[in-house]
Tab-separated table of N, CA and C in Angstrom:
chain	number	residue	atom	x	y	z
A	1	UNK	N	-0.382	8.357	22.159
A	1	UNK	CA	0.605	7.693	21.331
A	1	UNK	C	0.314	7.987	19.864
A	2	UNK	N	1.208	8.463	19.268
A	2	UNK	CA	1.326	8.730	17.319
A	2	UNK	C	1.365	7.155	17.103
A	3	UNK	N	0.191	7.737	15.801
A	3	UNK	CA	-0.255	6.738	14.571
A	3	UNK	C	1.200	6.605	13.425
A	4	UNK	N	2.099	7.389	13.675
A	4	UNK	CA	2.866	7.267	12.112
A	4	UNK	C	4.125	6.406	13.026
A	5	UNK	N	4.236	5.525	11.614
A	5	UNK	CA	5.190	4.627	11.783
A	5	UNK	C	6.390	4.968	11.535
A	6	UNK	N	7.427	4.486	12.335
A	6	UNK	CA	9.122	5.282	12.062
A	6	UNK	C	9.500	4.342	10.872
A	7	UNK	N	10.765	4.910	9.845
A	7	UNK	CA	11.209	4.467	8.776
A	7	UNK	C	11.997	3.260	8.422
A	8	UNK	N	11.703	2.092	8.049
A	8	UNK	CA	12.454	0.791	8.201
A	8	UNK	C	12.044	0.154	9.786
A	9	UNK	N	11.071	0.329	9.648
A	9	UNK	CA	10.239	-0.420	10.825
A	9	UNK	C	8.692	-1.165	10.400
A	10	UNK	N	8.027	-1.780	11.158
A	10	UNK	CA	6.833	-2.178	10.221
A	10	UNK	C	6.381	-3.197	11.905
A	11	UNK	N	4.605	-3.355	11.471
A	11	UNK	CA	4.274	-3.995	12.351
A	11	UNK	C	2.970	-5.427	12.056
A	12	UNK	N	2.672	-5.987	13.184
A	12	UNK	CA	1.777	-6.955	12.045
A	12	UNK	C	0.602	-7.718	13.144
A	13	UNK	N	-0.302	-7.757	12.861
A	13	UNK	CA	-1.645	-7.924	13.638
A	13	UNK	C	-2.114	-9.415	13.622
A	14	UNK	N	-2.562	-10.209	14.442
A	14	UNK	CA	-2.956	-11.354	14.170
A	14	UNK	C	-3.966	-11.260	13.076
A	15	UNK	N	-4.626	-12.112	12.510
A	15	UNK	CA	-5.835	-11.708	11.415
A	15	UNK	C	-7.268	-12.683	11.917
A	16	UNK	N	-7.927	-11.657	12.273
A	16	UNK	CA	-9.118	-12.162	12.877
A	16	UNK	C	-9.953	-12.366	11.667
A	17	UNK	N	-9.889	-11.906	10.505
A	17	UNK	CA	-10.884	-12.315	9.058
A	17	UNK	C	-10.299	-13.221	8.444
A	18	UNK	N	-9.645	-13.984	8.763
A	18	UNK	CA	-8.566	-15.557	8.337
A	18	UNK	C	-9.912	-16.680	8.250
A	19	UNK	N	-10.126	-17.139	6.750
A	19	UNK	CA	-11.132	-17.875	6.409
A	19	UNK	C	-10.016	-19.394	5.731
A	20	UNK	N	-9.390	-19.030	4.923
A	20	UNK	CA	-8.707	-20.390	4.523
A	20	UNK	C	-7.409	-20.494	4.969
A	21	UNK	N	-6.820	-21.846	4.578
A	21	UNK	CA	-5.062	-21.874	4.888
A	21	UNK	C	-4.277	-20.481	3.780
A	22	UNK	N	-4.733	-20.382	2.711
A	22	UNK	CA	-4.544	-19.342	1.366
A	22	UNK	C	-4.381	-17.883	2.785
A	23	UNK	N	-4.754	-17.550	3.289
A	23	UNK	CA	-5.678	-16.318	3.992
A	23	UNK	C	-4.519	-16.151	5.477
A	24	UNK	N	-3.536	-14.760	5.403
A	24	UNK	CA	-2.453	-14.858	6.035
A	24	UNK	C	-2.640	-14.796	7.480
A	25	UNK	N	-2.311	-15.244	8.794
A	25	UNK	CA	-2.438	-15.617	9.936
A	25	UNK	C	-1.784	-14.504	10.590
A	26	UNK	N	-1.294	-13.497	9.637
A	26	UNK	CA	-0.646	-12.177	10.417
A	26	UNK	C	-0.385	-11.170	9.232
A	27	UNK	N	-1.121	-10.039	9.717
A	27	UNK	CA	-1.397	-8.586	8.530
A	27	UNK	C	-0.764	-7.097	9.452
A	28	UNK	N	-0.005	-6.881	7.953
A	28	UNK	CA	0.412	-5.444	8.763
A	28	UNK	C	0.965	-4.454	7.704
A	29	UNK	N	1.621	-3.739	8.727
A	29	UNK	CA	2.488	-2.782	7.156
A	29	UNK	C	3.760	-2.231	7.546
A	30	UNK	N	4.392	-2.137	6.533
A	30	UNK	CA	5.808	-1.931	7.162
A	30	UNK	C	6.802	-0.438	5.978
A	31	UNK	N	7.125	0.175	6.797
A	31	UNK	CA	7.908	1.187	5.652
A	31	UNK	C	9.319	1.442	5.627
A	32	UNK	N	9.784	1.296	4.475
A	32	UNK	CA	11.315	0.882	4.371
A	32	UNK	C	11.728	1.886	3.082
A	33	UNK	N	12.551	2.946	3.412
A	33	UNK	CA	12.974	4.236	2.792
A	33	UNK	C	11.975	5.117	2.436
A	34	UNK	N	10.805	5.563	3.259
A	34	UNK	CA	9.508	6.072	3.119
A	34	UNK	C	8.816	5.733	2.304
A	35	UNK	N	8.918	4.491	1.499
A	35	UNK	CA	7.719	3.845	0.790
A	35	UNK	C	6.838	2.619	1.671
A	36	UNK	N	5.359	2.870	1.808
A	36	UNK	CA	4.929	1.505	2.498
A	36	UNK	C	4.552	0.691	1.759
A	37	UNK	N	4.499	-0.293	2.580
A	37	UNK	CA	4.078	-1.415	1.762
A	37	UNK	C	3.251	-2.571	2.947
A	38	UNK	N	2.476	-3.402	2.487
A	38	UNK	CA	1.795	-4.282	3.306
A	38	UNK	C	2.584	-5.720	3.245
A	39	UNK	N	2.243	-6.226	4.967
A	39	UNK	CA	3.029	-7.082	5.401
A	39	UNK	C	2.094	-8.309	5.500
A	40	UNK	N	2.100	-9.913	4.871
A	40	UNK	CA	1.480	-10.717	5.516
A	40	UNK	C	2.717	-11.918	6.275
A	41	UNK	N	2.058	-12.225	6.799
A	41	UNK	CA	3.031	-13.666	7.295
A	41	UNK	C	1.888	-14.644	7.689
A	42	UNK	N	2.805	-15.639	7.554
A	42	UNK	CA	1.828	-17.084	7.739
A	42	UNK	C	2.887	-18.176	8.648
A	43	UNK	N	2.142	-18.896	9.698
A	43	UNK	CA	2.359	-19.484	10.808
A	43	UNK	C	3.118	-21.082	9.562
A	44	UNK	N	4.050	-21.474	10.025
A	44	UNK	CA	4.580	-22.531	9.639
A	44	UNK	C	5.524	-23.668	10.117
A	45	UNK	N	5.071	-24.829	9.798
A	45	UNK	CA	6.021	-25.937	10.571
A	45	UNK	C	6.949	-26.564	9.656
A	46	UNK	N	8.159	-26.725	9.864
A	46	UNK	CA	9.224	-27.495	8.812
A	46	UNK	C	10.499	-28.039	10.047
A	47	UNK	N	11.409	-28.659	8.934
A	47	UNK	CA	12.180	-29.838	9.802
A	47	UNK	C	12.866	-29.057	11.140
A	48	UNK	N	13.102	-27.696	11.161
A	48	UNK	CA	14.032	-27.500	12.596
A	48	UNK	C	12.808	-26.635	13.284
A	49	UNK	N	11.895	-26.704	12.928
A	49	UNK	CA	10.966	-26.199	13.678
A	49	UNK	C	10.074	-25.422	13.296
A	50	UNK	N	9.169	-24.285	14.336
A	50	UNK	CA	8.248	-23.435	13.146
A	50	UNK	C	8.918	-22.026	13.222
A	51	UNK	N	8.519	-21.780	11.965
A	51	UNK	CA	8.541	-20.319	11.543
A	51	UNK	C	7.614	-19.278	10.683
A	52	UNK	N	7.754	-18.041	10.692
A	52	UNK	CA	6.567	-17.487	9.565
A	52	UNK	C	7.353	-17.329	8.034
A	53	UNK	N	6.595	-17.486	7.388
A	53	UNK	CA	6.558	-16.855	5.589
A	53	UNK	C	6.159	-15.560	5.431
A	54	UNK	N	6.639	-15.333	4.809
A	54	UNK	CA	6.076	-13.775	4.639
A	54	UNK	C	6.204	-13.541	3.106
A	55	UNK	N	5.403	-12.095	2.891
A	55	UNK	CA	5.317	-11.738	1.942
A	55	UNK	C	4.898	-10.254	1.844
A	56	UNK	N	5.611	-9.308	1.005
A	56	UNK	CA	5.451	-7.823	0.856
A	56	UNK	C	5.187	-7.452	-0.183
A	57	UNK	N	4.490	-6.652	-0.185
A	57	UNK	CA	3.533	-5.924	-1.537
A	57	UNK	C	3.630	-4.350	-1.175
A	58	UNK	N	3.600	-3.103	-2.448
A	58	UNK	CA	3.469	-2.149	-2.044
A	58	UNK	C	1.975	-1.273	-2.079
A	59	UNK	N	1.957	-0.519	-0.754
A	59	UNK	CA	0.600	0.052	-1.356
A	59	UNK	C	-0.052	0.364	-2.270
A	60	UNK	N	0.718	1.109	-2.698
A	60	UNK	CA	0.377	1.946	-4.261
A	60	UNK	C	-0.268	0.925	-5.192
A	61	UNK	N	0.598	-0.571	-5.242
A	61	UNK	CA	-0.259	-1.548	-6.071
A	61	UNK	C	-1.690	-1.985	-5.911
A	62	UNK	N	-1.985	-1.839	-4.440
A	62	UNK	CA	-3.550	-1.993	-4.259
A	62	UNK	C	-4.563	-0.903	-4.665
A	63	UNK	N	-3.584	0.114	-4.815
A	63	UNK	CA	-4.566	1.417	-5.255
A	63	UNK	C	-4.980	1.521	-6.480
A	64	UNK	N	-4.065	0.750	-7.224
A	64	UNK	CA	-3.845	0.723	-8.613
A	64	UNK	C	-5.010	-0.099	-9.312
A	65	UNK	N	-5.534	-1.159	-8.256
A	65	UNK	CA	-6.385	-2.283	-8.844
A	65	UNK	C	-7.463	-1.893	-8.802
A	66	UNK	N	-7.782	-0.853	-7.853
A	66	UNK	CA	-9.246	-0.514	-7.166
A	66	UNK	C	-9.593	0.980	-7.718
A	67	UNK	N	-8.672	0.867	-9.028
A	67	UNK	CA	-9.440	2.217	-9.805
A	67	UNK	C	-10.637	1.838	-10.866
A	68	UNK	N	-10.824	2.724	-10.973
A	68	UNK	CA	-12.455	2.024	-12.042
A	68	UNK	C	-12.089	2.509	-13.034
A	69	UNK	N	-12.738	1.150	-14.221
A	69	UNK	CA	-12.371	0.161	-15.338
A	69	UNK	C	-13.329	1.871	-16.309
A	70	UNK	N	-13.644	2.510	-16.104
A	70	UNK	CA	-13.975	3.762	-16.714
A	70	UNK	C	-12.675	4.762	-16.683
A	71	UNK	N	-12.857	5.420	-17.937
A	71	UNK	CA	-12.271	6.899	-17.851
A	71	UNK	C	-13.121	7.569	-16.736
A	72	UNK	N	-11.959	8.992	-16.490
A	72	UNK	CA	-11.950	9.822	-15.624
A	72	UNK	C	-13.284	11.223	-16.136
A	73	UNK	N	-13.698	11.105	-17.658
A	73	UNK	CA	-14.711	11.759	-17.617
A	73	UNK	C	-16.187	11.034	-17.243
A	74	UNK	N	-16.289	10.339	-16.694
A	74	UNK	CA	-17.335	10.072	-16.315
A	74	UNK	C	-17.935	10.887	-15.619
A	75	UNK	N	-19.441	11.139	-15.471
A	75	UNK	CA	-20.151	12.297	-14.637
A	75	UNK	C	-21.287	11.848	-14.434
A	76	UNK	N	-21.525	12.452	-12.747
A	76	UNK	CA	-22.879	11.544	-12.478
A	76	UNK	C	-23.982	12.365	-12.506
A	77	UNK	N	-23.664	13.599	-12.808
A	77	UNK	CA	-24.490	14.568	-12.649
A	77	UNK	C	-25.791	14.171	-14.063
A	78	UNK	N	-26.701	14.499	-13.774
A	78	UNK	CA	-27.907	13.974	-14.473
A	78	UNK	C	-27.733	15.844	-15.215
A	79	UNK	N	-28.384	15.499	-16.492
A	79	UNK	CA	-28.527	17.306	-17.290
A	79	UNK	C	-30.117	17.343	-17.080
A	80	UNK	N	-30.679	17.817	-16.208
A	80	UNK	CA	-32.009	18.519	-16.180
A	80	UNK	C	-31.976	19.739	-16.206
């Protein structure tokens, strides 16, 4: 079975690393006009019954956070 997900489709995993109520009860990802983006939803009770919340973010924004707070000339190479 293929790993790639079809377009305007998306899927979502229970979340076994779920530590607080904050901390979503269902993780996934979903792609809608070939951009992805990550999926949470959260388990919920209200007056006609329960349902999930959700919320979408795009990848690219997580990539964005997890670049380092340095310029790109940095070098690790030692000059001996």
């Amino acid at each position: 079975m293929a790993d790639k997900q079809h377009d305007n489709s998306g899927i979502l995993f229970r979340n076994s690393t779920k530590e607080t109520d904050k901390h979503p009860d269902y993780k996934g990802s979903l792609t809608v006009a070939g951009t992805e983006y990550w999926l949470s939803a959260w388990l919920k009770d209200g007056k006609r019954g329960k349902f999930m919340s959700l919320s979408v973010k795009p990848k690219e924004a997580f990539g964005a956070k997890s670049k380092s707070t340095f310029g790109d000339d940095m070098n690790d190479e030692v000059p001996f």
